[in-house]
Coordinates of C-alpha atoms and ligand atoms in Angstrom, one line a residue:
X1 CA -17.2 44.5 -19.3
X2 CA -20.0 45.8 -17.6
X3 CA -20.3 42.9 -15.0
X4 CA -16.5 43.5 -14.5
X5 CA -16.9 47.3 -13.7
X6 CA -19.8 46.6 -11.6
X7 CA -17.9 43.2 -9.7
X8 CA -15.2 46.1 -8.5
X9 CA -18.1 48.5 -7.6
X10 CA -18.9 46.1 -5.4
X11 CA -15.7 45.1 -4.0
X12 CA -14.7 48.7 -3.7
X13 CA -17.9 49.5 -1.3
X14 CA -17.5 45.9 0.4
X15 CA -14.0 47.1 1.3
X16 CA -14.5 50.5 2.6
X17 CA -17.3 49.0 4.8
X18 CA -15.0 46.6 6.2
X19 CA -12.4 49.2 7.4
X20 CA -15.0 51.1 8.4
X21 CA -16.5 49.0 10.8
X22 CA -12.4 47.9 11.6
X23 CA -12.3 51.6 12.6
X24 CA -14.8 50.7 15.2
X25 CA -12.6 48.7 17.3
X26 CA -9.5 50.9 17.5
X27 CA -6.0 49.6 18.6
X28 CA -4.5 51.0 21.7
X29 CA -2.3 53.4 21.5
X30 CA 0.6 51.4 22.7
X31 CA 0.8 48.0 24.4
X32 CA -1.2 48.1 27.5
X33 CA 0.9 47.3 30.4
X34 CA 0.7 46.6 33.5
X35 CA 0.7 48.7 36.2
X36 CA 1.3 47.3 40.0
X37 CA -0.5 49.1 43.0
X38 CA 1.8 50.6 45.4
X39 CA 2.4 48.9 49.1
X40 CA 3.2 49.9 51.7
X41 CA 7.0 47.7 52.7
X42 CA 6.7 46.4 56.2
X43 CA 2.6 45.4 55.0
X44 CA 5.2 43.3 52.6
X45 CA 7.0 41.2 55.0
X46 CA 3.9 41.0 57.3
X47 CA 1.6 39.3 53.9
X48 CA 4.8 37.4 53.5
X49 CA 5.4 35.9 56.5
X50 CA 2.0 34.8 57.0
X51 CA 1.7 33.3 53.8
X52 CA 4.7 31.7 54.8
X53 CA 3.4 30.1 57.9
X54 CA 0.7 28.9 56.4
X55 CA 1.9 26.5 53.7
X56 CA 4.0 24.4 57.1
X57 CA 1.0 23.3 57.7
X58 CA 0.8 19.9 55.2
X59 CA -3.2 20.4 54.7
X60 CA -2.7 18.0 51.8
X61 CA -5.4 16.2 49.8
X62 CA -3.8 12.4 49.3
X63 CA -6.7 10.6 48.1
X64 CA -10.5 10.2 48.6
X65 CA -9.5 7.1 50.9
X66 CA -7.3 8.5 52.8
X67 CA -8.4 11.0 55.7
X68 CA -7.7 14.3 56.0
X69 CA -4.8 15.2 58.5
X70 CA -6.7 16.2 61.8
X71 CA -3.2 17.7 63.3
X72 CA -2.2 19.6 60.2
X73 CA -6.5 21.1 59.6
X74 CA -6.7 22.3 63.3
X75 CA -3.1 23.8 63.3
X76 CA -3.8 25.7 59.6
X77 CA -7.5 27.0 61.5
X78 CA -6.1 27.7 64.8
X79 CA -3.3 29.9 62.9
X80 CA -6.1 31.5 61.1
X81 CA -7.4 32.7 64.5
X82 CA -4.2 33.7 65.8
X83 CA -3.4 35.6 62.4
X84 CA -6.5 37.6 62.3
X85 CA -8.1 38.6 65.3
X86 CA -10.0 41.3 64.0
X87 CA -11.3 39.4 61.3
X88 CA -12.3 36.2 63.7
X89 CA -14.0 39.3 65.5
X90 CA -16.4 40.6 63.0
X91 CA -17.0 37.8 61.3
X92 CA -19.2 34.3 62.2
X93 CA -17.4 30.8 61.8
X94 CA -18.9 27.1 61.4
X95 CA -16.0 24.6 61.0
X96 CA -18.3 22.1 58.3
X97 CA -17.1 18.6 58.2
X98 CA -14.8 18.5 60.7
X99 CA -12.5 20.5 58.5
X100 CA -14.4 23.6 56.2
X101 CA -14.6 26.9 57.1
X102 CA -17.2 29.1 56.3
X103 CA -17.2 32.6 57.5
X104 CA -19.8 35.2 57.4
X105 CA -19.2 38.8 57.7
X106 CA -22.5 40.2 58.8
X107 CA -23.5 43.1 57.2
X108 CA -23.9 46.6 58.6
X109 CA -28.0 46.5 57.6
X110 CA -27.7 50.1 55.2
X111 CA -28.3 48.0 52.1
X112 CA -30.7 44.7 51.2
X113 CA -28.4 43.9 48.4
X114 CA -28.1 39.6 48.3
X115 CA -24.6 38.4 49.8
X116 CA -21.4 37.8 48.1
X117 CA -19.0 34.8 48.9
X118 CA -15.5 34.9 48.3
X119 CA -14.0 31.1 47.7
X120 CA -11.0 29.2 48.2
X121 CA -9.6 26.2 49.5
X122 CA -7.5 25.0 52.0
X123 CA -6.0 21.8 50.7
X124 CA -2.6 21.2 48.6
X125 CA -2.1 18.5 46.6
X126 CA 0.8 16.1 47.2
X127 CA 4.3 16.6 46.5
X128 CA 5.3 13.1 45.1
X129 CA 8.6 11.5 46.3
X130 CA 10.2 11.1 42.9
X131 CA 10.1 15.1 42.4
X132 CA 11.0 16.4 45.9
X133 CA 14.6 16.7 44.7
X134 CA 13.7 19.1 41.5
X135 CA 12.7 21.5 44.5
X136 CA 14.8 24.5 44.4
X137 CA 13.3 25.1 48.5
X138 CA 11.6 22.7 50.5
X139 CA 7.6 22.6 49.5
X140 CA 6.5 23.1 52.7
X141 CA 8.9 25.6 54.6
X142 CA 7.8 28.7 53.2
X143 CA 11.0 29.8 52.0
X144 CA 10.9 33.5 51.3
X145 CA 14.6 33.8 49.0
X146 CA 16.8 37.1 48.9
X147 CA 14.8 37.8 45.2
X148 CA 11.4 37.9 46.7
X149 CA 10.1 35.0 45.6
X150 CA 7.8 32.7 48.3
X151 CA 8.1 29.3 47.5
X152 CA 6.3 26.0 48.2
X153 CA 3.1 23.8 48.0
X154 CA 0.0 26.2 48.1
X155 CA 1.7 29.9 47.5
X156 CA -0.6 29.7 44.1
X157 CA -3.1 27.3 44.5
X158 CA -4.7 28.0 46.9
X159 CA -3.4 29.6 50.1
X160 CA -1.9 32.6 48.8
X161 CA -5.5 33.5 47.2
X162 CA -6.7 32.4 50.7
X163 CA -4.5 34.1 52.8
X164 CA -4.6 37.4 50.3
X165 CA -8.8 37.1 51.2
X166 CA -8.1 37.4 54.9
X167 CA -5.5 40.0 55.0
X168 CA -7.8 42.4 52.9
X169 CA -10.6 41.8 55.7
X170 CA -8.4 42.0 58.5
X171 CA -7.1 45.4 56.7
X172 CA -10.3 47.2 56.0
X173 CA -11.3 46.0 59.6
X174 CA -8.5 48.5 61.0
X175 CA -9.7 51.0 58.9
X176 CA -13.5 50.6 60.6
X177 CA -15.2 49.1 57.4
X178 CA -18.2 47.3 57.6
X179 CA -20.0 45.6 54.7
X180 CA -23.6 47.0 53.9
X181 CA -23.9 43.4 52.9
X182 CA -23.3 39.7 53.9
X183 CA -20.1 38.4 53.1
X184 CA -19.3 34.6 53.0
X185 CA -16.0 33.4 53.3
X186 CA -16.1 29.7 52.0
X187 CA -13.0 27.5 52.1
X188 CA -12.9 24.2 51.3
X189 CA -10.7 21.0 52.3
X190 CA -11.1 19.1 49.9
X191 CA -11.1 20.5 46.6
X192 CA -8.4 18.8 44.7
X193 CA -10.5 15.6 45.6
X194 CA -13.8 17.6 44.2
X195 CA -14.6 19.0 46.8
X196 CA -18.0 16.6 48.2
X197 CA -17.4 16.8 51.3
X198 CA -16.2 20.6 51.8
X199 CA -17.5 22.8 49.4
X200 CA -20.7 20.7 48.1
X201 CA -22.4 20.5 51.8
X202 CA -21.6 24.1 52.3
X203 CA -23.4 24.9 49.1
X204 CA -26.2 22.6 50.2
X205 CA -26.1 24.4 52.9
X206 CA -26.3 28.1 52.4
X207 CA -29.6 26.6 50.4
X208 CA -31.6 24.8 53.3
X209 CA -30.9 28.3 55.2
X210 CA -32.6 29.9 52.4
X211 CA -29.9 32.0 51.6
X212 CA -29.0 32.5 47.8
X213 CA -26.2 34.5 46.9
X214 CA -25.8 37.4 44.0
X215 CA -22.5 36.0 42.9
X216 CA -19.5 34.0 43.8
X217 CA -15.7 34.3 43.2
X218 CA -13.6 31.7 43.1
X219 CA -10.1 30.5 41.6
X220 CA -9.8 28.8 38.1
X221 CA -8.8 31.5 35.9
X222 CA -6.3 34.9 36.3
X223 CA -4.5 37.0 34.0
X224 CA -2.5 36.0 31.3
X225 CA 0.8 37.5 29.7
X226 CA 1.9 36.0 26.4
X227 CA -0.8 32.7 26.4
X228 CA -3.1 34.2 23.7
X229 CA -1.9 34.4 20.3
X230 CA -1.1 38.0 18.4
X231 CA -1.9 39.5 21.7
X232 CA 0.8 41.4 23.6
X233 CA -1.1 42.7 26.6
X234 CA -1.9 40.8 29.7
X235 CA -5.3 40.5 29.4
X236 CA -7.6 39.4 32.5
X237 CA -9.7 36.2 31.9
X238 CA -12.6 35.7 34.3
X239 CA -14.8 32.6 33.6
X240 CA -18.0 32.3 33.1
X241 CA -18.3 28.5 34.1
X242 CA -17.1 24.9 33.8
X243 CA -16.5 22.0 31.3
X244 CA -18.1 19.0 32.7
X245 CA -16.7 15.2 31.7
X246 CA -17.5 11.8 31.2
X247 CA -16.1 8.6 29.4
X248 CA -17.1 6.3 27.8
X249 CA -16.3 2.3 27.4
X250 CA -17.3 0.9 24.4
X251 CA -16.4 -2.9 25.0
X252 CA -16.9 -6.3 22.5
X253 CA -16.6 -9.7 23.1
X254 CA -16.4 -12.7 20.6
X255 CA -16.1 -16.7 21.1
X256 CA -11.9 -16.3 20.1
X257 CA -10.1 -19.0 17.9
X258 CA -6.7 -19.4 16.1
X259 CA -5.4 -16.5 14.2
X260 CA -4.8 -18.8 11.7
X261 CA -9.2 -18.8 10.3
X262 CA -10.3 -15.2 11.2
X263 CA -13.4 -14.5 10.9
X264 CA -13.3 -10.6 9.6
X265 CA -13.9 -8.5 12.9
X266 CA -12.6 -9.6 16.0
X267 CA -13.0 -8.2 19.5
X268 CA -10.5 -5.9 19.5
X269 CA -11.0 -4.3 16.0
X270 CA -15.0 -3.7 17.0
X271 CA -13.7 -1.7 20.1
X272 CA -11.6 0.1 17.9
X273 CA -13.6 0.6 15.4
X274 CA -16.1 2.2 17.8
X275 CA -13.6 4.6 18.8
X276 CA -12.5 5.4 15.8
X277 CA -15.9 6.7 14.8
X278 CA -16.3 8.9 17.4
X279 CA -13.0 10.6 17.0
X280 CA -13.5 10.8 13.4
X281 CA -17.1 12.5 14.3
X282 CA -15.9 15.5 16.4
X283 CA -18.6 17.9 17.7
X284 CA -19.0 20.6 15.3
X285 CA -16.9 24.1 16.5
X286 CA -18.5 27.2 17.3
X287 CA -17.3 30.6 17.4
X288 CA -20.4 30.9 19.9
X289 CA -21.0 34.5 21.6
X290 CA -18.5 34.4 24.3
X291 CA -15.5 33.3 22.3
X292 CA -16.9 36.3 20.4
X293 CA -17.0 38.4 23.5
X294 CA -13.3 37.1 23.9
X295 CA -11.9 38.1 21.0
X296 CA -13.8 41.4 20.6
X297 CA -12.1 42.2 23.9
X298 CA -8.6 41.5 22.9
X299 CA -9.5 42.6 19.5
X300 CA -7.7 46.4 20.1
X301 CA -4.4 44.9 21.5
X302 CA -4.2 42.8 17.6
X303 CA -2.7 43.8 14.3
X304 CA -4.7 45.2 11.7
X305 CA -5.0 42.3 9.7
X306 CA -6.7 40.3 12.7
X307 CA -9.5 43.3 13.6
X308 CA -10.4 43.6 10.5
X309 CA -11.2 40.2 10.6
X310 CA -12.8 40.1 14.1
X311 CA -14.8 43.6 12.7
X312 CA -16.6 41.6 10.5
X313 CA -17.8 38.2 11.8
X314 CA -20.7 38.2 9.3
X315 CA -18.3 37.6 6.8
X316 CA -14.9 36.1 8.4
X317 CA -17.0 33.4 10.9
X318 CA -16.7 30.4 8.9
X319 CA -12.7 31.7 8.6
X320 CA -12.3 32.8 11.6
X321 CA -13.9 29.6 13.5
X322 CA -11.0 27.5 11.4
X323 CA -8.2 29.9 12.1
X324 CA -8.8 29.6 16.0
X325 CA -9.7 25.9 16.7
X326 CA -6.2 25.5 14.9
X327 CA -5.0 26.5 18.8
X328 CA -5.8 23.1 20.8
X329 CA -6.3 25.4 23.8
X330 CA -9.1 27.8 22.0
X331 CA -10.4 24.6 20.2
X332 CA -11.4 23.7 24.0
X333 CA -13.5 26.4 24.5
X334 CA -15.6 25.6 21.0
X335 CA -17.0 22.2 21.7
X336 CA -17.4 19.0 23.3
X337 CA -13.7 17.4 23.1
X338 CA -13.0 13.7 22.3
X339 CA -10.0 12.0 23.2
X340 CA -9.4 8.3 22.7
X341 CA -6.9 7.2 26.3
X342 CA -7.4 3.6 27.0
X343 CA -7.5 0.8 24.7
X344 CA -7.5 -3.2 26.3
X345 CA -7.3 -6.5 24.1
X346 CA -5.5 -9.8 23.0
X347 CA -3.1 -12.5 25.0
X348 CA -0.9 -13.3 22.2
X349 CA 0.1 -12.5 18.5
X350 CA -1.8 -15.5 17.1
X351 CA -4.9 -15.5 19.6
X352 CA -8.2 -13.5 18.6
X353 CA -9.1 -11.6 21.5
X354 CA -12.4 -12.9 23.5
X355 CA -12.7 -9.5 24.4
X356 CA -11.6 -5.3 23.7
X357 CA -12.7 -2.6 24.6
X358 CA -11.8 1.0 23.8
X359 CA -12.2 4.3 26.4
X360 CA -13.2 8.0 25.6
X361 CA -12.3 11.3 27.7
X362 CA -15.4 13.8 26.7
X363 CA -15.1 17.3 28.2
X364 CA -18.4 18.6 28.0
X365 CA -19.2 22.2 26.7
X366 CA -21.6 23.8 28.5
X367 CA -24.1 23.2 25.5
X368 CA -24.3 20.0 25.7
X369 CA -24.9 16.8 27.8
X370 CA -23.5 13.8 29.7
X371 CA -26.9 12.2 28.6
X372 CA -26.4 14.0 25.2
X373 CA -23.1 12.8 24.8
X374 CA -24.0 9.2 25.5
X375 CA -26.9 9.1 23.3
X376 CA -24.8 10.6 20.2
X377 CA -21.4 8.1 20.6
X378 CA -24.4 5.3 20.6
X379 CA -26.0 6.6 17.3
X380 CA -22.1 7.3 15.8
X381 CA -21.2 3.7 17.3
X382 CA -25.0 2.0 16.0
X383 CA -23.5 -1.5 16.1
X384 CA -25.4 -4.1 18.4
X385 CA -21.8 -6.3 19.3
X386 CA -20.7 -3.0 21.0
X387 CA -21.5 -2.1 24.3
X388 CA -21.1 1.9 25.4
X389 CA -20.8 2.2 29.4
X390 CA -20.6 5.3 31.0
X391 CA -17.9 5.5 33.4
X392 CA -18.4 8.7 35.8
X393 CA -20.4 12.0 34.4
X394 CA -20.2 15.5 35.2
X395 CA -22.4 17.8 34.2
X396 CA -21.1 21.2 32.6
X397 CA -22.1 24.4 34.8
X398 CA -24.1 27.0 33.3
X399 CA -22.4 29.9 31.9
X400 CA -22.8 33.4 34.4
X401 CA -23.6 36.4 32.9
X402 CA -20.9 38.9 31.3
X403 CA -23.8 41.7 32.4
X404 CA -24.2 40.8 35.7
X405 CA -22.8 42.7 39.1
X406 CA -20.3 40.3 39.7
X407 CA -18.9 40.7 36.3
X408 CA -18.8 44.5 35.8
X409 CA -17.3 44.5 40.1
X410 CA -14.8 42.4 38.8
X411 CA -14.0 44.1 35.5
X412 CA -13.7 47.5 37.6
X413 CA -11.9 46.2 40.3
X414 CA -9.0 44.8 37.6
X415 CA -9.1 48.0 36.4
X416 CA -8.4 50.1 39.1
X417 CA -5.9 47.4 40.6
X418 CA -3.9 46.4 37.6
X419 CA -4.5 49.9 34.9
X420 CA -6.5 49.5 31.6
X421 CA -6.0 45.7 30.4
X422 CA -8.5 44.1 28.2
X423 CA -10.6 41.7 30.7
X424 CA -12.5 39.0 28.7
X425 CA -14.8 36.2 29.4
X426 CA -13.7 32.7 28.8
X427 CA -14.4 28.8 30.2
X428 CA -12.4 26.8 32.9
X429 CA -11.8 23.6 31.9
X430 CA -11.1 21.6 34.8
X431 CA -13.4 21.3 37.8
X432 CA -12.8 23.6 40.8
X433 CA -15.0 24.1 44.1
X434 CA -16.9 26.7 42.2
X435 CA -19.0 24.5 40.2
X436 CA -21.2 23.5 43.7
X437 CA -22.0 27.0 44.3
X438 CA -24.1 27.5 40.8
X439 CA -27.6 26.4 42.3
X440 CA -27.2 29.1 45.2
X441 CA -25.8 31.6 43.3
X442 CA -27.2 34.1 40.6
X443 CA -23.7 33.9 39.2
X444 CA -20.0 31.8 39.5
X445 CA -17.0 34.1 38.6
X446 CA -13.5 32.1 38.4
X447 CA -11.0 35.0 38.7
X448 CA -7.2 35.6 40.6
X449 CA -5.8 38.5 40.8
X450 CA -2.6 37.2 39.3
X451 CA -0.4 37.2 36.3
X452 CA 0.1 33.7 35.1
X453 CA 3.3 33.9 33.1
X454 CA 3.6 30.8 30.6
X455 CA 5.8 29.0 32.6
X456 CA 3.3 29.5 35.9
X457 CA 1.1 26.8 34.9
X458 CA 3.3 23.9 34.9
X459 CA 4.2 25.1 38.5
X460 CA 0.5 24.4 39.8
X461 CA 0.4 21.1 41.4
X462 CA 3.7 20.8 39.9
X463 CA 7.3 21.7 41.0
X464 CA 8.9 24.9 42.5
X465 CA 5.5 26.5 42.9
X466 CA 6.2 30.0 43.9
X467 CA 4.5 33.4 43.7
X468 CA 6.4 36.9 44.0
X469 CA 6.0 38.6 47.1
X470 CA 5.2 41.6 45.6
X471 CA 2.3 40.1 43.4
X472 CA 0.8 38.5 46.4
X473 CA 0.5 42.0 47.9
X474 CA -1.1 43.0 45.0
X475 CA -3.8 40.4 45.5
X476 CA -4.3 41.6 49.0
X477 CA -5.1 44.9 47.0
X478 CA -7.2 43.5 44.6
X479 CA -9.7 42.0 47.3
X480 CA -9.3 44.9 48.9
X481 CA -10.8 46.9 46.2
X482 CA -13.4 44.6 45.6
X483 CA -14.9 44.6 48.6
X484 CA -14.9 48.0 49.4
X485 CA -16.7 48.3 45.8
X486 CA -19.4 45.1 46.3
X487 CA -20.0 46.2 49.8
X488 CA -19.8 49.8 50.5
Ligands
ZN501 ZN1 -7.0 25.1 43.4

């Protein structure tokens, strides 16, 4: 009786201490929303227009054997000229490569604070034959419809980014700004190829001129409406860094013989086998402390059941960990993934296979390893008649700090763009130019200034992309702010 009376003591105070500390993060009043800056109508059409010019020119990325478009490179740089006088002014250019840009926007010599680059690129990827006719406009004419949507290859990734980056210079330019700081303005050709002959030799670069940068902004992340679940909000996800990849091959091979006298294992079984062990052996999920930063930033726009739970890690983690890796998309950010793609073996039903092999798709977390990662499947694997090759390897970046100028600029700047939404740190995970910049860098932000509405991402290097005319203005504002903030 005594236990029992002292078990609900104990429950009682565990219980009070839990909504206490759930008091701690308080929900918002009401469902932040968000709130557009003003612009000004005929800066509109003018944003529009050139936006609109800019994705005629077919500056698209085919293949890493096929060479970039000379004609369609000059005409998108000599357009950038034309566009922005007061910008090709101020600011230094070096055409890298034949095709990169890199611009520098010399700063007025009041501060010593390091430079700041702004990144983008200027390549598309392919529209492919088979899909031109799901096109509601033709990809590459700009269209600007009577709804003010801009259509075509590039309005999202990347040229409306890039032409939102020089309409915000060319802007504070009229206005007489000038940066107390360098500026870099670093666009790329070849980025949906990786980016090794654009973005890579500019990084290289920037470091044989001994010149290292406080932070970086690039594209590979934005603001989300209705993508994370329980949360209402838009909430404004700026990455930290990037997965890294590799695969793996694990192969057999065995003498063969009739079907009809099998020996146990053949060929294709060990290959199987060996990927079967791997998947069944994922890397262990961790609610590490920037899915914790991420959730404790959404954490006010949640029901009460959910902070509570968020409020009190040091009980709910193990939970909590479970609950979230149930999402495939969160389960990304919380470890190494495995996925089994390829398998290869066998002639015919009554033939054992003389050889089989089995491939893997890592995506590496930033804690671990391509070497890691090989070493591990080899232990899991530990069977002499299978033979792991590594096919490619990418390193993971490291992760930027959520402390850092660059990261409180940014967090600011969405603020005073786009009203009080939760910003929160998270993880790209595919590769964008940004990776190449982490050696010259302090940090590497992956932010843009735009709402990606669920449907958005399947129009990325997919059909109808499109962005409203108003939200590209908006982005225009955005860099706007952000310059004047970082350099002023
Ligand atoms: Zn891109």
């Amino acid at each position: 009786m005594r236990i029992l009376k002292y078990l609900v003591l104990v429950i009682l105070a565990l219980a009070t201490f839990m909504v206490a500390r759930t008091v701690l993060v308080l929900p918002s009043a009401e469902p932040v929303k968000l709130q557009m800056p003003e612009t000004i109508p005929s800066e509109l059409d003018r944003i529009a227009n050139n936006l609109s010019m800019a994705i005629t020119y077919k500056t698209i990325s085919h293949g890493l054997n096929v060479p970039p478009d000379d004609v369609a490179f000059r005409g998108f740089r000599e357009f950038l000229s034309a566009t922005y006088p007061l910008a090709h002014t101020a600011m230094e250019r070096e055409t890298i490569n034949d095709y990169s840009l890199m611009y520098r926007w010399p700063s007025n010599g009041i501060s010593n604070r390091k430079p700041i680059a702004f990144l983008a690129h200027m390549d598309v990827v392919p529209v492919p034959a088979h899909g031109l006719n799901d096109w509601q406009h033709d990809p590459y004419a700009g269209v600007i419809d009577d709804e003010g949507v801009l259509w075509g290859r590039g309005a999202m990734d990347d040229k409306g980014i890039l032409i939102s980056m020089m309409e915000a210079v060319e802007r504070l330019i009229s206005t007489g700004f000038a940066p107390d700081r360098d500026i870099y303005f670093l666009f790329g050709h070849d980025e949906e190829l990786g980016g090794d002959k654009g973005a890579a030799v500019m990084a290289s670069m920037l470091k044989e001129r001994g010149i290292h940068l406080a932070w970086a902004v690039d594209e590979g992340s934005a603001m989300v409406e209705g993508a994370i679940p329980g949360v209402q909000s838009p909430v404004a996800l700026i990455s930290l860094g990037e997965k890294g990849s590799v695969s793996l091959k694990f192969s057999a091979e065995d003498e063969g013989g009739h079907s009809s006298a099998p020996k146990g294992f053949t060929a294709a079984s060990l290959a199987a086998r060996a990927g079967y062990l791997v998947m069944e052996n994922p890397y262990p999920l961790v609610l590490d402390e920037y899915l914790e930063a991420f959730i404790t930033s959404v954490a006010p726009e949640m029901d009460f059941s959910k902070r509570i739970a968020i409020a009190n890690l040091w009980a709910t983690r193990p939970l909590l960990t479970d609950q979230l890796a149930q999402n495939p998309t969160i389960a990304a950010f919380m470890h190494t993934t495995t996925a089994f793609t390829m398998m290869k073996s066998g002639t015919k039903t009554n033939i054992l296979p003389q050889y089989g092999e089995a491939v893997v798709n890592y995506r590496i977390h930033p804690r671990d390893t391509v070497a890691g990662v090989v070493e591990r499947a080899k232990e899991l694997v530990g069977d002499a008649r299978i033979k792991v090759a590594q096919l490619g390897g990418r390193e993971a970046t490291s992760m930027s700090s959520t402390s850092g100028e660059g990261y409180l600029m940014l967090a600011e700047t969405i603020a005073e763009t786009f009203g009080p939404i939760p910003t929160a740190p998270t993880l790209t995970v595919q590769g964008t130019d940004a990776r190449h910049y982490t050696g010259v860098a302090d940090d590497v932000y992956r932010f843009m200034p735009f709402v990606f509405q669920p449907d958005d991402l399947k129009r990325i290097h997919g059909t109808n992309e499109s962005i409203r005319v108003d939200a590209l203005a908006a982005q225009v504002v955005f860099f706007e702010n952000l310059i004047k903030k970082a350099a002023n």
